[in-house]
Amino acid sequence: MREEIELAYVGVEIPDPAQLTTFFADVIGLVAGEPGAEGSLTWRNDDAVHRVIVDRGPANDVAFLGFAARDPQAFDAVTARLAHAGFDLSDGSLEDLRRRRVGRLARTSAPWGVPVEIVLDLQRVSTPFWSPLVPGGFLTQGVGFGHTVFATAAIDEADRFVVAGLGLVQSDWLEMEIAAGINLEVRFYHGNSRHHSLALARAPFELPQTLHHIMFETKERDDVGAAFDRAWAADLPIPNGLGRHDNDGMFSFYVTSPAGFQVEVGHGARVITDDWDDNRRYDRISVWGHQPLRQA
Ligand SMILES: [Fe+2]
């Protein structure tokens, strides 16, 4: 396994960043980071200075995605590989480094329409992470903050970007008929022991919202249940109640944020090992559960 990059942060853009404050703080159990420029708000799930950056803007979608390189050699290897695969990069400005709170930054554009930033030395805060709502904390050590899933009509070019460019490896894929004549296809990719840091769903056309969901993994199983209770009590849409995925084995549920994208809170996913040889098709999303509980 290369273990060159891990998911560093995701940026979303919504008209009013404060619209997500109750959701992230009181439902998911993230901790507020320092506010950024121009009214942006930031959220943490570990000691990194920010993991979710909520910018003010009209997109109502993901705005950028950051991958942190393990060291300068990995940074150079990944950026060289992207360039070699035909994905042009530009160096971040000093303003970019200041805003993202990183030492180096190179930016390219993913075929699913999202700027992707390769960064080095994401700052950490000096006070250890503590969320009273998630007492066990989140699993991020060596695996990034979680995973993100996007829908794209350009899945083949996106696959090339991820595999030949970023250097992630496909873990497995899902292919199933979800309704008569309607197929769901999702490809899952890893760059470290997390089963997937990124997944791409084939969309028949570009959807109004590219970001399907962000996943945060708790270290304790009960912290998933407690988050579910908070989502339920908050009367938020719950597109998928508690269940267990077939491919990564994760115990999780999905709640829809006020911005429309979903957040999955999960625990206990399978771990990728150096001898991973289970890259195969799955034809069901879940072993059990994940029922649609409450619609928007
Ligand atoms: Fe997920």
mmCIF file of C-alpha atoms and ligand atoms in Angstrom:
data_model
loop_
_atom_site.group_PDB
_atom_site.id
_atom_site.type_symbol
_atom_site.label_atom_id
_atom_site.label_comp_id
_atom_site.label_asym_id
_atom_site.label_seq_id
_atom_site.Cartn_x
_atom_site.Cartn_y
_atom_site.Cartn_z
ATOM 1 C CA MET A 1 0.000 0.000 0.000
ATOM 2 C CA ARG A 2 1.368 3.396 -0.942
ATOM 3 C CA GLU A 3 -0.062 5.377 2.005
ATOM 4 C CA GLU A 4 1.005 8.581 0.259
ATOM 5 C CA ILE A 5 -2.101 10.650 0.888
ATOM 6 C CA GLU A 6 -5.071 10.744 3.221
ATOM 7 C CA LEU A 7 -8.216 12.825 3.216
ATOM 8 C CA ALA A 8 -7.284 16.157 4.817
ATOM 9 C CA TYR A 9 -10.410 18.295 4.543
ATOM 10 C CA VAL A 10 -13.526 18.941 2.528
ATOM 11 C CA GLY A 11 -14.817 22.383 1.652
ATOM 12 C CA VAL A 12 -18.491 23.022 1.127
ATOM 13 C CA GLU A 13 -20.109 26.236 -0.025
ATOM 14 C CA ILE A 14 -23.541 27.299 1.149
ATOM 15 C CA PRO A 15 -25.277 30.690 1.264
ATOM 16 C CA ASP A 16 -25.173 30.860 5.070
ATOM 17 C CA PRO A 17 -22.394 28.827 6.775
ATOM 18 C CA ALA A 18 -24.144 29.223 10.139
ATOM 19 C CA GLN A 19 -26.948 27.076 8.736
ATOM 20 C CA LEU A 20 -24.805 23.999 9.466
ATOM 21 C CA THR A 21 -23.686 24.959 12.964
ATOM 22 C CA THR A 22 -26.389 23.170 14.925
ATOM 23 C CA PHE A 23 -26.101 20.179 12.622
ATOM 24 C CA PHE A 24 -22.347 19.682 12.935
ATOM 25 C CA ALA A 25 -22.075 20.712 16.588
ATOM 26 C CA ASP A 26 -25.188 19.276 18.196
ATOM 27 C CA VAL A 27 -26.060 16.333 15.958
ATOM 28 C CA ILE A 28 -22.802 14.980 14.526
ATOM 29 C CA GLY A 29 -20.667 16.069 17.484
ATOM 30 C CA LEU A 30 -17.887 17.862 15.625
ATOM 31 C CA VAL A 31 -16.037 20.673 17.363
ATOM 32 C CA ALA A 32 -15.880 24.210 15.997
ATOM 33 C CA GLY A 33 -12.503 25.322 14.669
ATOM 34 C CA GLU A 34 -11.428 28.893 14.204
ATOM 35 C CA PRO A 35 -13.608 30.882 11.809
ATOM 36 C CA GLY A 36 -11.925 31.501 8.468
ATOM 37 C CA ALA A 37 -11.961 34.379 6.013
ATOM 38 C CA GLU A 38 -15.120 36.063 4.761
ATOM 39 C CA GLY A 39 -17.524 34.427 7.159
ATOM 40 C CA SER A 40 -16.422 30.838 6.617
ATOM 41 C CA LEU A 41 -16.746 28.410 9.518
ATOM 42 C CA THR A 42 -14.608 25.366 10.210
ATOM 43 C CA TRP A 43 -15.160 22.032 11.953
ATOM 44 C CA ARG A 44 -12.818 19.472 13.467
ATOM 45 C CA ASN A 45 -13.074 15.784 14.316
ATOM 46 C CA ASP A 46 -9.517 15.411 15.631
ATOM 47 C CA ASP A 47 -6.435 17.517 16.360
ATOM 48 C CA ALA A 48 -6.165 18.874 12.813
ATOM 49 C CA VAL A 49 -6.976 22.555 12.623
ATOM 50 C CA HIS A 50 -9.947 21.948 10.299
ATOM 51 C CA ARG A 51 -11.597 19.019 8.580
ATOM 52 C CA VAL A 52 -14.734 20.638 7.168
ATOM 53 C CA ILE A 53 -14.561 24.193 5.872
ATOM 54 C CA VAL A 54 -17.920 25.844 5.242
ATOM 55 C CA ASP A 55 -17.557 28.798 2.900
ATOM 56 C CA ARG A 56 -20.204 31.366 2.085
ATOM 57 C CA GLY A 57 -21.379 31.141 -1.517
ATOM 58 C CA PRO A 58 -24.123 30.134 -3.901
ATOM 59 C CA ALA A 59 -22.922 26.632 -4.917
ATOM 60 C CA ASN A 60 -24.755 24.670 -2.209
ATOM 61 C CA ASP A 61 -22.327 21.829 -2.851
ATOM 62 C CA VAL A 62 -18.772 20.689 -2.313
ATOM 63 C CA ALA A 63 -16.301 23.471 -3.152
ATOM 64 C CA PHE A 64 -12.942 21.670 -2.848
ATOM 65 C CA LEU A 65 -11.347 18.539 -1.472
ATOM 66 C CA GLY A 66 -7.946 18.299 0.193
ATOM 67 C CA PHE A 67 -5.614 15.310 0.412
ATOM 68 C CA ALA A 68 -2.661 15.524 2.784
ATOM 69 C CA ALA A 69 0.600 13.994 1.650
ATOM 70 C CA ARG A 70 2.485 12.014 4.277
ATOM 71 C CA ASP A 71 5.788 13.767 3.597
ATOM 72 C CA PRO A 72 7.483 15.940 0.936
ATOM 73 C CA GLN A 73 8.433 12.876 -1.109
ATOM 74 C CA ALA A 74 4.814 11.735 -1.227
ATOM 75 C CA PHE A 75 3.712 15.274 -2.148
ATOM 76 C CA ASP A 76 6.155 15.307 -5.060
ATOM 77 C CA ALA A 77 5.219 11.790 -6.155
ATOM 78 C CA VAL A 78 1.479 12.456 -6.209
ATOM 79 C CA THR A 79 1.715 15.824 -7.956
ATOM 80 C CA ALA A 80 4.133 14.368 -10.540
ATOM 81 C CA ARG A 81 1.814 11.432 -11.149
ATOM 82 C CA LEU A 82 -1.192 13.714 -11.633
ATOM 83 C CA ALA A 83 0.737 15.875 -14.084
ATOM 84 C CA HIS A 84 1.983 12.806 -15.947
ATOM 85 C CA ALA A 85 -1.595 11.539 -16.222
ATOM 86 C CA GLY A 86 -2.532 14.832 -17.876
ATOM 87 C CA PHE A 87 -4.108 16.635 -14.952
ATOM 88 C CA ASP A 88 -2.511 20.073 -14.773
ATOM 89 C CA LEU A 89 -1.651 21.492 -11.382
ATOM 90 C CA SER A 90 -1.047 24.999 -10.173
ATOM 91 C CA ASP A 91 0.822 26.005 -7.031
ATOM 92 C CA GLY A 92 -1.265 27.499 -4.272
ATOM 93 C CA SER A 93 -0.767 31.186 -3.507
ATOM 94 C CA LEU A 94 0.386 32.446 -0.116
ATOM 95 C CA GLU A 95 -3.249 33.303 0.509
ATOM 96 C CA ASP A 96 -4.189 29.670 -0.225
ATOM 97 C CA LEU A 97 -1.580 28.423 2.263
ATOM 98 C CA ARG A 98 -2.869 30.838 4.895
ATOM 99 C CA ARG A 99 -6.506 29.916 4.377
ATOM 100 C CA ARG A 100 -5.952 26.176 4.238
ATOM 101 C CA ARG A 101 -3.347 26.374 7.012
ATOM 102 C CA VAL A 102 -0.876 24.162 5.196
ATOM 103 C CA GLY A 103 2.795 24.368 4.259
ATOM 104 C CA ARG A 104 2.430 23.483 0.590
ATOM 105 C CA LEU A 105 -0.518 23.232 -1.761
ATOM 106 C CA ALA A 106 -0.931 22.171 -5.390
ATOM 107 C CA ARG A 107 -4.344 22.366 -6.992
ATOM 108 C CA THR A 108 -5.884 20.478 -9.856
ATOM 109 C CA SER A 109 -9.413 19.793 -10.993
ATOM 110 C CA ALA A 110 -11.106 16.422 -10.703
ATOM 111 C CA PRO A 111 -13.257 15.209 -13.603
ATOM 112 C CA TRP A 112 -16.275 15.281 -11.295
ATOM 113 C CA GLY A 113 -15.959 19.064 -11.255
ATOM 114 C CA VAL A 114 -14.305 19.584 -7.890
ATOM 115 C CA PRO A 115 -10.976 21.334 -7.263
ATOM 116 C CA VAL A 116 -8.641 18.859 -5.563
ATOM 117 C CA GLU A 117 -5.785 20.145 -3.432
ATOM 118 C CA ILE A 118 -2.698 18.133 -2.539
ATOM 119 C CA VAL A 119 -1.317 19.626 0.652
ATOM 120 C CA LEU A 120 1.526 19.172 3.099
ATOM 121 C CA ASP A 121 1.716 19.940 6.813
ATOM 122 C CA LEU A 122 -1.901 20.654 7.686
ATOM 123 C CA GLN A 123 -1.659 22.509 10.991
ATOM 124 C CA ARG A 124 -2.706 20.829 14.212
ATOM 125 C CA VAL A 125 -4.092 22.477 17.303
ATOM 126 C CA SER A 126 -2.281 22.208 20.616
ATOM 127 C CA THR A 127 -5.306 21.205 22.699
ATOM 128 C CA PRO A 128 -6.275 17.546 22.290
ATOM 129 C CA PHE A 129 -9.564 16.925 20.545
ATOM 130 C CA TRP A 130 -12.516 16.424 22.830
ATOM 131 C CA SER A 131 -16.177 16.209 21.854
ATOM 132 C CA PRO A 132 -18.582 15.756 24.782
ATOM 133 C CA LEU A 133 -21.076 14.188 22.351
ATOM 134 C CA VAL A 134 -18.558 11.685 20.965
ATOM 135 C CA PRO A 135 -16.580 10.706 24.055
ATOM 136 C CA GLY A 136 -14.739 7.912 22.247
ATOM 137 C CA GLY A 137 -13.534 10.294 19.539
ATOM 138 C CA PHE A 138 -13.199 9.744 15.821
ATOM 139 C CA LEU A 139 -10.960 7.308 13.977
ATOM 140 C CA THR A 140 -8.530 9.438 11.938
ATOM 141 C CA GLN A 141 -5.002 8.350 12.883
ATOM 142 C CA GLY A 142 -3.227 7.485 9.654
ATOM 143 C CA VAL A 143 -6.481 7.239 7.709
ATOM 144 C CA GLY A 144 -7.652 10.825 7.203
ATOM 145 C CA PHE A 145 -10.782 12.408 8.624
ATOM 146 C CA GLY A 146 -13.284 10.050 7.002
ATOM 147 C CA HIS A 147 -14.568 9.513 3.481
ATOM 148 C CA THR A 148 -16.415 11.475 0.829
ATOM 149 C CA VAL A 149 -18.692 10.179 -1.916
ATOM 150 C CA PHE A 150 -19.487 12.029 -5.121
ATOM 151 C CA ALA A 151 -21.853 11.409 -8.009
ATOM 152 C CA THR A 152 -20.537 11.990 -11.508
ATOM 153 C CA ALA A 153 -21.492 11.363 -15.108
ATOM 154 C CA ALA A 154 -17.774 11.244 -15.949
ATOM 155 C CA ILE A 155 -16.992 8.167 -13.905
ATOM 156 C CA ASP A 156 -14.452 6.613 -16.273
ATOM 157 C CA GLU A 157 -12.328 9.756 -16.502
ATOM 158 C CA ALA A 158 -12.846 10.241 -12.765
ATOM 159 C CA ASP A 159 -11.577 6.706 -12.179
ATOM 160 C CA ARG A 160 -8.459 7.503 -14.202
ATOM 161 C CA PHE A 161 -7.894 10.647 -12.131
ATOM 162 C CA VAL A 162 -8.193 8.717 -8.884
ATOM 163 C CA VAL A 163 -6.146 5.664 -9.818
ATOM 164 C CA ALA A 164 -3.555 6.908 -12.340
ATOM 165 C CA GLY A 165 -3.357 10.412 -10.864
ATOM 166 C CA LEU A 166 -3.938 10.353 -7.111
ATOM 167 C CA GLY A 167 -2.647 6.798 -6.865
ATOM 168 C CA LEU A 168 -5.569 5.426 -4.873
ATOM 169 C CA VAL A 169 -6.509 1.787 -5.358
ATOM 170 C CA GLN A 170 -9.967 0.367 -5.939
ATOM 171 C CA SER A 171 -11.130 -1.627 -2.914
ATOM 172 C CA ASP A 172 -14.260 -3.082 -4.539
ATOM 173 C CA TRP A 173 -17.390 -1.923 -6.324
ATOM 174 C CA LEU A 174 -21.166 -2.035 -6.064
ATOM 175 C CA GLU A 175 -23.389 -2.741 -9.011
ATOM 176 C CA MET A 176 -27.087 -3.362 -8.554
ATOM 177 C CA GLU A 177 -30.477 -2.634 -10.001
ATOM 178 C CA ILE A 178 -32.248 -0.347 -7.526
ATOM 179 C CA ALA A 179 -35.438 -0.076 -9.579
ATOM 180 C CA ALA A 180 -36.585 -1.472 -12.918
ATOM 181 C CA GLY A 181 -33.988 -0.335 -15.432
ATOM 182 C CA ILE A 182 -32.136 1.863 -12.935
ATOM 183 C CA ASN A 183 -28.676 0.722 -11.987
ATOM 184 C CA LEU A 184 -26.525 1.892 -9.128
ATOM 185 C CA GLU A 185 -22.789 1.678 -9.630
ATOM 186 C CA VAL A 186 -20.334 2.864 -7.011
ATOM 187 C CA ARG A 187 -16.553 2.434 -6.992
ATOM 188 C CA PHE A 188 -14.661 2.549 -3.695
ATOM 189 C CA TYR A 189 -11.010 3.616 -3.394
ATOM 190 C CA HIS A 190 -8.405 3.439 -0.638
ATOM 191 C CA GLY A 191 -5.011 5.018 -0.068
ATOM 192 C CA ASN A 192 -4.439 3.618 3.410
ATOM 193 C CA SER A 193 -6.079 1.143 5.744
ATOM 194 C CA ARG A 194 -9.472 2.894 5.626
ATOM 195 C CA HIS A 195 -11.675 0.789 3.346
ATOM 196 C CA HIS A 196 -12.410 3.845 1.222
ATOM 197 C CA SER A 197 -11.428 7.473 1.488
ATOM 198 C CA LEU A 198 -13.297 8.255 -1.698
ATOM 199 C CA ALA A 199 -16.136 6.665 -3.620
ATOM 200 C CA LEU A 200 -17.695 7.628 -6.934
ATOM 201 C CA ALA A 201 -21.225 6.869 -8.015
ATOM 202 C CA ARG A 202 -22.130 6.829 -11.681
ATOM 203 C CA ALA A 203 -24.748 9.471 -12.411
ATOM 204 C CA PRO A 204 -26.820 9.450 -15.631
ATOM 205 C CA PHE A 205 -26.159 13.199 -15.925
ATOM 206 C CA GLU A 206 -24.465 15.771 -13.692
ATOM 207 C CA LEU A 207 -26.647 16.135 -10.614
ATOM 208 C CA PRO A 208 -27.381 19.501 -8.967
ATOM 209 C CA GLN A 209 -25.394 18.323 -5.927
ATOM 210 C CA THR A 210 -22.128 16.466 -6.603
ATOM 211 C CA LEU A 211 -21.445 15.694 -2.944
ATOM 212 C CA HIS A 212 -23.523 12.740 -1.820
ATOM 213 C CA HIS A 213 -22.140 12.320 1.662
ATOM 214 C CA ILE A 214 -19.294 12.815 4.106
ATOM 215 C CA MET A 215 -18.551 9.967 6.516
ATOM 216 C CA PHE A 216 -17.129 10.284 10.025
ATOM 217 C CA GLU A 217 -16.076 7.078 11.802
ATOM 218 C CA THR A 218 -16.334 6.885 15.561
ATOM 219 C CA LYS A 219 -14.010 4.732 17.635
ATOM 220 C CA GLU A 220 -16.871 3.499 19.776
ATOM 221 C CA ARG A 221 -19.946 1.722 18.500
ATOM 222 C CA ASP A 222 -22.231 3.404 21.031
ATOM 223 C CA ASP A 223 -21.236 6.827 19.669
ATOM 224 C CA VAL A 224 -23.014 5.908 16.413
ATOM 225 C CA GLY A 225 -26.163 5.043 18.303
ATOM 226 C CA ALA A 226 -26.019 8.255 20.315
ATOM 227 C CA ALA A 227 -25.587 10.279 17.096
ATOM 228 C CA PHE A 228 -28.569 8.469 15.617
ATOM 229 C CA ASP A 229 -30.652 9.416 18.657
ATOM 230 C CA ARG A 230 -29.655 13.076 18.264
ATOM 231 C CA ALA A 231 -30.493 13.046 14.527
ATOM 232 C CA TRP A 232 -33.831 11.450 15.325
ATOM 233 C CA ALA A 233 -34.609 13.946 18.082
ATOM 234 C CA ALA A 234 -33.622 16.851 15.807
ATOM 235 C CA ASP A 235 -36.318 15.775 13.342
ATOM 236 C CA LEU A 236 -33.813 15.727 10.482
ATOM 237 C CA PRO A 237 -34.387 13.585 7.388
ATOM 238 C CA ILE A 238 -32.834 10.141 7.859
ATOM 239 C CA PRO A 239 -32.507 8.597 4.396
ATOM 240 C CA ASN A 240 -30.910 5.479 5.894
ATOM 241 C CA GLY A 241 -31.424 4.320 9.451
ATOM 242 C CA LEU A 242 -28.955 2.102 11.273
ATOM 243 C CA GLY A 243 -27.573 -0.734 9.208
ATOM 244 C CA ARG A 244 -24.450 -2.570 8.163
ATOM 245 C CA HIS A 245 -22.877 -2.192 4.718
ATOM 246 C CA ASP A 246 -21.981 -5.311 2.800
ATOM 247 C CA ASN A 247 -18.646 -4.274 1.310
ATOM 248 C CA ASP A 248 -16.923 -2.297 4.056
ATOM 249 C CA GLY A 249 -18.944 -3.889 6.852
ATOM 250 C CA MET A 250 -19.555 -0.517 8.462
ATOM 251 C CA PHE A 251 -22.303 -0.088 11.046
ATOM 252 C CA SER A 252 -23.783 3.330 10.268
ATOM 253 C CA PHE A 253 -26.692 5.596 9.486
ATOM 254 C CA TYR A 254 -27.180 8.577 7.183
ATOM 255 C CA VAL A 255 -28.690 11.936 8.104
ATOM 256 C CA THR A 256 -29.403 14.746 5.648
ATOM 257 C CA SER A 257 -27.801 18.059 6.517
ATOM 258 C CA PRO A 258 -29.672 21.354 6.144
ATOM 259 C CA ALA A 259 -27.497 21.937 3.056
ATOM 260 C CA GLY A 260 -28.881 18.833 1.341
ATOM 261 C CA PHE A 261 -25.803 16.614 1.337
ATOM 262 C CA GLN A 262 -25.793 13.697 3.730
ATOM 263 C CA VAL A 263 -23.523 12.736 6.595
ATOM 264 C CA GLU A 264 -22.859 9.107 7.452
ATOM 265 C CA VAL A 265 -21.788 8.331 11.001
ATOM 266 C CA GLY A 266 -20.307 4.875 11.283
ATOM 267 C CA HIS A 267 -18.099 2.500 13.188
ATOM 268 C CA GLY A 268 -16.240 -0.730 12.736
ATOM 269 C CA ALA A 269 -15.458 -0.857 9.030
ATOM 270 C CA ARG A 270 -13.195 -3.511 7.571
ATOM 271 C CA VAL A 271 -9.550 -2.556 7.380
ATOM 272 C CA ILE A 272 -7.483 -2.697 4.204
ATOM 273 C CA THR A 273 -4.282 -4.660 4.522
ATOM 274 C CA ASP A 274 -1.248 -4.920 2.266
ATOM 275 C CA ASP A 275 -2.468 -8.240 0.937
ATOM 276 C CA TRP A 276 -5.995 -6.999 0.135
ATOM 277 C CA ASP A 277 -7.359 -9.266 -2.590
ATOM 278 C CA ASP A 278 -11.088 -8.732 -2.177
ATOM 279 C CA ASN A 279 -11.657 -6.280 -5.052
ATOM 280 C CA ARG A 280 -14.955 -7.684 -6.228
ATOM 281 C CA ARG A 281 -18.473 -6.745 -7.150
ATOM 282 C CA TYR A 282 -21.162 -6.386 -4.491
ATOM 283 C CA ASP A 283 -24.815 -6.506 -5.491
ATOM 284 C CA ARG A 284 -26.368 -5.129 -2.332
ATOM 285 C CA ILE A 285 -25.664 -2.030 -0.283
ATOM 286 C CA SER A 286 -26.295 -3.543 3.116
ATOM 287 C CA VAL A 287 -26.327 -6.818 4.967
ATOM 288 C CA TRP A 288 -29.219 -5.473 7.022
ATOM 289 C CA GLY A 289 -30.861 -2.164 7.834
ATOM 290 C CA HIS A 290 -30.168 1.236 6.228
ATOM 291 C CA GLN A 291 -33.928 1.526 5.700
ATOM 292 C CA PRO A 292 -35.294 4.888 4.593
ATOM 293 C CA LEU A 293 -36.668 6.219 7.866
ATOM 294 C CA ARG A 294 -37.652 9.817 7.418
ATOM 295 C CA GLN A 295 -37.728 11.732 4.154
ATOM 296 C CA ALA A 296 -36.949 15.397 3.631
HETATM 297 FE FE FE B 1 -20.218 6.031 3.057
#
